[in-house]
Coordinates of C-alpha atoms and ligand atoms in Angstrom, one line a residue:
M641 CA -25.4 10.1 -20.6
T642 CA -24.6 6.4 -20.4
Q643 CA -28.3 5.6 -20.5
T644 CA -30.5 6.7 -23.4
S645 CA -33.8 5.8 -21.7
S646 CA -36.9 7.4 -20.4
L647 CA -35.5 7.7 -16.9
P648 CA -35.7 11.1 -15.3
I649 CA -32.7 13.4 -16.1
P650 CA -30.9 14.0 -12.8
S651 CA -31.4 17.4 -11.4
T652 CA -29.1 19.3 -9.1
P653 CA -29.2 17.4 -5.7
Q654 CA -31.6 19.2 -3.4
P655 CA -31.3 19.5 0.4
F656 CA -33.8 18.3 2.9
T657 CA -35.4 15.6 0.7
P658 CA -37.8 13.3 2.6
Q659 CA -36.1 10.2 1.2
P660 CA -32.4 9.5 0.6
I661 CA -31.2 10.6 -2.8
R662 CA -30.5 7.6 -5.0
Y663 CA -29.3 7.0 -8.5
V664 CA -29.1 3.2 -8.5
A665 CA -31.7 0.9 -7.0
E666 CA -30.7 -2.2 -4.9
D667 CA -31.2 -4.5 -7.9
G668 CA -28.6 -2.4 -9.9
T669 CA -31.0 -0.6 -12.2
P670 CA -30.6 3.2 -12.5
V671 CA -33.5 5.2 -11.1
Q672 CA -32.4 8.3 -12.9
D673 CA -30.1 8.8 -15.8
L674 CA -26.5 8.3 -14.8
P675 CA -24.3 11.3 -15.5
A676 CA -21.9 10.7 -18.4
A677 CA -18.9 10.4 -16.1
Y678 CA -20.0 7.0 -14.9
T679 CA -18.5 5.0 -17.7
P680 CA -18.1 1.2 -17.2
E681 CA -14.3 1.8 -16.7
R682 CA -15.0 4.3 -13.9
L683 CA -17.5 2.1 -12.2
R684 CA -15.0 -0.8 -12.4
E685 CA -12.4 1.4 -10.7
L686 CA -14.8 2.4 -7.9
H687 CA -15.8 -1.3 -7.5
A688 CA -12.1 -2.3 -7.2
L689 CA -11.5 0.4 -4.5
M690 CA -14.5 -0.9 -2.5
L691 CA -13.6 -4.5 -2.8
R692 CA -10.0 -3.7 -1.8
A693 CA -11.3 -2.0 1.3
R694 CA -13.6 -4.9 2.1
E695 CA -10.8 -7.4 1.9
F696 CA -8.5 -5.1 3.9
D697 CA -11.0 -5.4 6.7
R698 CA -11.0 -9.2 6.4
K699 CA -7.2 -9.4 6.6
L700 CA -6.9 -6.8 9.5
I701 CA -9.4 -8.8 11.5
T702 CA -7.2 -11.8 11.1
L703 CA -4.1 -9.8 12.2
L704 CA -6.1 -8.8 15.2
R705 CA -7.0 -12.4 16.1
Q706 CA -3.3 -13.3 15.7
G707 CA -2.5 -10.6 18.3
R708 CA -0.3 -8.6 15.8
T709 CA -2.4 -5.5 16.4
T710 CA -4.7 -4.7 19.3
F711 CA -7.5 -2.5 17.9
Y712 CA -9.5 -2.4 14.7
A713 CA -12.9 -0.9 13.7
Q714 CA -14.1 -2.3 10.4
S715 CA -16.0 -0.3 7.7
S716 CA -17.5 -3.3 5.9
G717 CA -20.9 -2.3 4.5
M718 CA -19.9 1.4 4.4
E719 CA -17.5 1.3 1.4
A720 CA -19.7 3.4 -1.0
T721 CA -19.9 6.2 1.6
Q722 CA -16.2 6.4 2.2
V723 CA -14.9 5.7 -1.3
G724 CA -17.6 8.0 -2.7
L725 CA -16.6 10.8 -0.4
A726 CA -12.9 10.3 -1.2
R727 CA -13.7 10.8 -4.9
S728 CA -15.7 14.0 -4.3
I729 CA -13.0 16.2 -2.8
R730 CA -9.6 17.5 -3.9
V731 CA -7.2 15.1 -2.2
G732 CA -4.0 16.8 -0.9
H733 CA -5.7 20.2 -1.2
D734 CA -8.8 20.0 1.0
W735 CA -8.3 19.1 4.7
V736 CA -10.0 16.0 6.1
W737 CA -10.8 15.7 9.8
P738 CA -11.9 12.0 10.0
Y739 CA -13.1 9.6 12.6
Y740 CA -11.8 6.2 13.6
R741 CA -13.8 4.1 11.0
D742 CA -12.3 6.0 8.1
H743 CA -9.5 3.8 6.8
T744 CA -11.5 3.1 3.6
L745 CA -11.7 6.9 3.1
G746 CA -8.0 7.1 3.7
L747 CA -7.1 4.2 1.3
A748 CA -9.3 5.6 -1.4
M749 CA -7.6 9.0 -0.9
G750 CA -4.3 7.3 -1.7
V751 CA -2.9 6.8 1.8
P752 CA -0.3 4.1 1.2
M753 CA -1.4 0.7 2.6
F754 CA 2.1 0.3 4.0
E755 CA 1.7 3.4 6.2
L756 CA -1.7 2.3 7.3
I757 CA -0.5 -1.2 8.2
S758 CA 2.6 0.2 9.9
Q759 CA 0.4 2.3 12.1
C760 CA -1.9 -0.6 13.0
L761 CA 1.2 -2.6 13.9
G762 CA 3.0 0.2 15.7
S763 CA 6.2 -0.7 13.8
N764 CA 9.2 1.6 13.2
S765 CA 7.8 2.4 9.8
D766 CA 4.7 3.9 11.4
P767 CA 4.9 7.7 10.8
S768 CA 3.5 8.2 14.3
R769 CA 6.0 5.6 15.6
G770 CA 3.7 3.7 17.8
R771 CA 2.5 6.7 19.8
Q772 CA -1.1 6.6 18.7
M773 CA -3.7 3.9 19.4
P774 CA -3.6 1.3 16.6
H775 CA -5.8 2.2 13.6
H776 CA -5.6 5.9 14.4
F777 CA -3.5 7.1 11.6
A778 CA -2.7 10.4 9.9
A779 CA -1.4 11.2 6.4
R780 CA 0.4 14.4 5.8
K781 CA 0.5 14.3 2.0
Q782 CA -3.3 13.6 1.8
H783 CA -4.1 16.3 4.4
F784 CA -5.7 13.5 6.5
V785 CA -5.6 14.8 10.1
S786 CA -4.8 12.4 12.9
I787 CA -7.8 10.4 14.1
S788 CA -9.0 10.8 17.6
S789 CA -11.1 8.2 19.5
S790 CA -13.0 10.8 21.5
I791 CA -16.3 11.0 19.7
A792 CA -16.9 14.3 17.9
S793 CA -13.7 15.9 19.3
Q794 CA -12.7 16.5 15.6
V795 CA -15.8 18.7 14.9
P796 CA -14.8 22.0 16.7
P797 CA -11.2 22.0 15.3
A798 CA -12.5 21.2 11.9
A799 CA -14.8 24.3 12.1
G800 CA -11.8 26.3 13.2
N801 CA -9.8 24.9 10.3
A802 CA -12.5 26.1 7.9
M803 CA -12.6 29.5 9.6
A804 CA -8.9 29.8 9.0
Q805 CA -9.3 28.8 5.3
K806 CA -12.0 31.5 5.0
Y807 CA -9.8 34.1 6.7
L808 CA -6.8 33.2 4.4
G809 CA -9.0 33.3 1.3
T810 CA -7.9 29.9 -0.1
D811 CA -10.2 27.7 -2.2
E812 CA -9.5 24.8 0.1
I813 CA -12.4 23.3 2.1
T814 CA -12.5 21.3 5.3
V815 CA -14.2 17.9 5.3
C816 CA -15.3 16.6 8.7
T817 CA -16.7 13.1 9.1
F818 CA -18.4 11.4 12.0
G819 CA -20.9 8.7 12.9
D820 CA -24.5 9.1 13.9
G821 CA -23.6 8.7 17.6
A822 CA -21.3 11.7 17.4
T823 CA -24.3 14.0 16.7
S824 CA -25.4 13.6 20.3
E825 CA -22.1 15.1 21.6
G826 CA -21.8 18.7 22.8
D827 CA -18.7 19.1 20.6
W828 CA -20.8 18.3 17.5
H829 CA -23.3 21.0 18.2
A830 CA -20.6 23.5 19.1
G831 CA -18.7 22.8 15.9
M832 CA -21.8 22.9 13.7
N833 CA -23.0 26.1 15.3
M834 CA -19.6 27.9 14.9
A835 CA -19.2 26.8 11.3
G836 CA -22.7 28.0 10.5
A837 CA -22.3 31.4 12.3
A838 CA -18.9 32.0 10.6
H839 CA -20.1 30.8 7.1
A840 CA -17.0 28.6 7.2
P841 CA -16.2 26.3 4.2
C842 CA -16.8 23.0 6.0
L843 CA -18.4 19.9 4.5
F844 CA -19.8 17.9 7.4
V845 CA -20.4 14.2 6.5
C846 CA -22.4 12.0 8.8
E847 CA -21.7 8.3 8.1
N848 CA -25.0 7.1 9.6
N849 CA -24.5 3.4 10.1
Q850 CA -27.5 3.4 12.4
W851 CA -25.7 2.1 15.5
A852 CA -23.4 3.7 18.0
I853 CA -22.0 0.5 19.5
S854 CA -25.2 -0.9 21.0
T855 CA -27.3 2.3 20.8
N856 CA -29.5 2.4 17.8
L857 CA -30.6 5.6 16.0
A858 CA -34.0 5.8 17.8
G859 CA -32.1 5.7 21.1
Q860 CA -29.7 8.3 19.9
T861 CA -32.1 11.1 18.8
A862 CA -35.8 11.9 18.6
S863 CA -35.1 13.6 15.2
E864 CA -36.4 11.6 12.2
T865 CA -33.1 12.0 10.5
I866 CA -29.7 13.5 11.1
H867 CA -29.6 15.9 8.1
I868 CA -32.6 17.9 9.3
K869 CA -30.4 19.1 12.2
A870 CA -28.5 21.2 9.6
K871 CA -31.5 23.6 9.6
A872 CA -30.8 24.7 13.1
Y873 CA -27.3 25.8 12.1
G874 CA -28.3 27.6 9.0
M875 CA -26.8 25.2 6.5
P876 CA -28.3 22.8 3.9
G877 CA -28.7 19.2 4.9
F878 CA -28.5 16.5 2.2
Y879 CA -29.9 13.0 2.6
V880 CA -28.3 10.3 0.5
D881 CA -28.4 6.6 0.1
G882 CA -24.9 5.8 1.5
N883 CA -24.8 2.4 -0.2
D884 CA -25.2 3.9 -3.6
I885 CA -21.8 5.1 -4.7
V886 CA -23.1 7.2 -7.6
A887 CA -25.5 9.0 -5.3
V888 CA -22.8 9.6 -2.6
M889 CA -20.4 11.0 -5.3
E890 CA -23.0 13.2 -6.9
V891 CA -24.3 14.7 -3.6
C892 CA -20.9 15.1 -2.0
A893 CA -19.4 16.6 -5.1
H894 CA -22.3 19.0 -5.3
A895 CA -22.2 19.9 -1.6
A896 CA -18.3 20.3 -1.7
Q897 CA -18.6 22.7 -4.7
W898 CA -21.3 24.7 -3.0
V899 CA -19.1 25.0 0.1
R900 CA -16.0 25.9 -2.0
E901 CA -17.9 28.7 -3.7
G902 CA -18.2 30.5 -0.4
N903 CA -21.8 29.7 0.5
G904 CA -20.9 28.5 4.0
P905 CA -21.0 24.9 5.4
A906 CA -23.2 22.0 4.4
L907 CA -24.1 18.7 6.0
V908 CA -24.5 15.4 4.1
E909 CA -26.1 12.4 5.8
C910 CA -25.1 9.1 4.2
L911 CA -27.5 6.4 5.3
T912 CA -25.6 3.1 5.5
Y913 CA -25.0 0.2 7.9
R914 CA -22.2 -1.3 9.8
V915 CA -22.5 -5.0 8.9
G916 CA -19.8 -6.2 11.2
S917 CA -19.0 -5.7 14.8
H918 CA -18.3 -2.2 16.2
S919 CA -14.7 -3.1 17.0
N920 CA -12.8 -6.0 18.5
A921 CA -14.3 -4.7 21.8
D922 CA -17.7 -5.9 20.6
A923 CA -17.4 -9.2 18.9
D924 CA -20.9 -10.5 19.2
A925 CA -23.2 -7.7 18.1
E926 CA -25.9 -10.1 16.9
K927 CA -26.2 -11.9 20.2
N928 CA -26.1 -8.8 22.3
Y929 CA -28.1 -6.0 20.8
R930 CA -29.3 -6.5 17.2
T931 CA -30.9 -9.3 15.3
R932 CA -29.5 -11.5 12.6
E933 CA -32.5 -10.6 10.4
E934 CA -31.7 -6.9 10.6
V935 CA -28.1 -7.5 9.6
Q936 CA -29.2 -9.8 6.8
E937 CA -31.5 -7.1 5.5
W938 CA -28.5 -4.8 5.1
L939 CA -26.2 -7.5 3.8
D940 CA -28.8 -7.8 1.0
R941 CA -28.2 -4.1 0.2
D942 CA -24.4 -4.5 -0.1
P943 CA -22.9 -1.5 -1.9
I944 CA -20.3 -3.6 -3.7
V945 CA -22.9 -6.0 -5.1
R946 CA -25.0 -3.0 -6.2
V947 CA -22.2 -1.8 -8.5
E948 CA -21.7 -5.3 -9.8
K949 CA -25.4 -5.5 -10.6
L950 CA -25.3 -2.0 -12.2
L951 CA -22.3 -3.1 -14.4
E952 CA -24.3 -6.2 -15.4
H953 CA -27.3 -4.1 -16.3
L954 CA -25.0 -1.8 -18.4
G955 CA -23.8 -4.9 -20.3
H956 CA -20.3 -4.9 -18.7
P957 CA -20.4 -7.5 -16.0
I958 CA -17.5 -8.3 -13.7
D959 CA -16.9 -12.0 -14.1
A960 CA -16.2 -14.3 -11.1
E961 CA -12.6 -14.7 -12.2
E962 CA -11.9 -11.0 -12.2
R963 CA -13.5 -10.7 -8.8
A964 CA -11.4 -13.5 -7.4
R965 CA -8.3 -11.9 -8.9
L966 CA -9.1 -8.6 -7.2
I967 CA -9.5 -10.3 -3.9
S968 CA -6.3 -12.3 -4.1
E969 CA -4.3 -9.3 -5.2
T970 CA -5.5 -7.4 -2.1
H971 CA -4.7 -10.3 0.2
R972 CA -1.2 -10.5 -1.3
E973 CA -0.7 -6.8 -1.0
V974 CA -1.7 -6.9 2.7
D975 CA 0.6 -9.9 3.4
E976 CA 3.5 -8.1 1.7
Q977 CA 3.0 -4.9 3.6
V978 CA 2.7 -6.7 6.9
I979 CA 6.0 -8.5 6.3
R980 CA 7.6 -5.2 5.2
A981 CA 6.3 -3.3 8.3
E982 CA 7.2 -6.0 10.8
A983 CA 10.8 -6.2 9.3
T984 CA 11.3 -2.5 10.4
G985 CA 11.1 -3.6 14.0
Q986 CA 9.5 -1.9 17.0
P987 CA 10.3 1.7 17.9
D988 CA 12.9 2.2 20.6
W989 CA 11.5 3.2 24.0
R990 CA 13.4 6.5 23.9
I991 CA 11.0 7.9 21.2
M992 CA 8.4 8.3 23.9
F993 CA 10.3 11.3 25.0
E994 CA 11.1 12.8 21.6
D995 CA 9.3 15.2 19.2
V996 CA 7.4 17.2 21.7
Y997 CA 9.8 19.3 23.7
A998 CA 13.0 21.0 22.5
D999 CA 14.2 20.8 26.1
L1000 CA 12.8 17.9 28.1
P1001 CA 11.1 19.2 31.3
G1002 CA 12.5 17.9 34.6
H1003 CA 9.7 15.5 35.4
L1004 CA 10.1 13.8 32.0
R1005 CA 13.9 13.7 32.4
I1006 CA 13.4 11.8 35.7
Q1007 CA 10.9 9.4 34.0
A1008 CA 13.3 8.8 31.1
A1009 CA 16.1 8.0 33.6
E1010 CA 13.9 5.6 35.5
L1011 CA 12.9 3.8 32.3
R1012 CA 16.5 3.6 31.1
A1013 CA 17.5 2.0 34.4
E1014 CA 14.6 -0.4 34.1
Q1015 CA 15.5 -1.3 30.5
E1016 CA 19.1 -1.8 31.4
G1017 CA 18.1 -3.9 34.4
S1018 CA 15.9 -6.2 32.3
A1019 CA 18.5 -6.5 29.6
K1020 CA 21.0 -8.0 32.2
Ligands
LIG2388 C1 -16.5 11.2 24.1 C2 -16.6 9.7 24.0 N1 -17.7 9.1 24.6 C3 -17.8 7.8 24.4 C4 -16.9 7.0 23.7 C5 -17.1 5.5 23.6 N2 -17.5 5.2 22.2 C6 -16.6 4.8 21.3 S1 -17.3 4.5 19.8 C7 -18.8 5.0 20.3 C8 -20.0 5.0 19.4 C9 -19.9 6.0 18.3 O1 -20.9 5.8 17.4 P1 -21.0 6.5 16.0 O2 -20.6 8.0 16.2 O3 -22.3 6.3 15.4 O4 -19.8 5.9 15.1 P2 -19.7 4.4 14.6 O5 -18.8 3.7 15.6 O6 -21.1 3.8 14.6 O7 -19.1 4.4 13.3 C10 -18.8 5.3 21.7 C11 -19.9 5.8 22.4 C12 -15.8 7.7 23.2 N3 -14.9 7.1 22.4 N4 -15.7 9.1 23.3
LIG2389 MG1 -22.8 4.8 14.1

């Protein structure tokens, strides 16, 4: 234990708690003894990952305003949930079916920033070569499945993926993430039901940021919480403070292990908040559907600041200089990767017709010929 105090010794995380499970209070003091693994070095590493993601958001929003990319959905405020989850699974072994706000999860899983930026810019270095919506990336090495914008559409295939894992007898698990809004979709219920009935090894993680664009949680569901819905599908539902990275890691690691041991699926609800806009399609959230006071309340519960306060409490503070260095390193890293990605140029129009059919069907051959004529005409 890093603490030798009179704090309660942490017990195995329990499902269906009335309050979110928490290890560290908002003022940075532990509310239960921290497991020995949370050394100051480890906490600093987690802090650096979260800060890197926060600054990545800042830089990508600038790129958006400059017109160098056309879509971005920031995850500011949700870093503890996504970094914590990344650190609770076996990267490159387990299979992750993410949703569109999960770039912080991807970065923390080791998806190269160059690939991510290339995808956002649709450059030649984009592994999907500009054929996906910006900010909808995939990463083969990390088993990070391609993101879909259709809410909850990843849930049934994730359940199917987990059923296949069970059938094949591997010790991989499937991890499926989604927002609070996704839990109102038919696809969500179909996937949860199927995974439950098949006892499939799927860890479902709800990143409950309390808003689905302009619909708040009360408008979304009459349930008091999301995690209690797990009961209906015969799986445990864990409720965790999604702005407490220690709690997220402890609960997700426990739930992942439980799933891996063949007990069936589990649901974890991480209670967090989206402090920024939904996406660039929603630039003025405070004016249109929520109050500045509400946002301020959650800014005061910043997950990054919480780790800083914890480190201070443990006698290993991060000084202002170190923080500034981490920020400027990330800015430089983003700038360098943008220059590198842009230097690879834009994909050729012909790639639109490649990689799907061995033999191009007739109607696509006609379209390709029409486009070629158009391109040649405009080149004159
Ligand atoms: C099937 C479908 N319906 C509606 C939309 C429009 N839409 C895009 S994001 C969104 C809100 C989703 O909220 P939530 O699941 O809570 O995720 P968050 O954006 O808050 O992270 C909606 C309704 C969509 N993309 N797909
Ligand atoms: Mg939401």
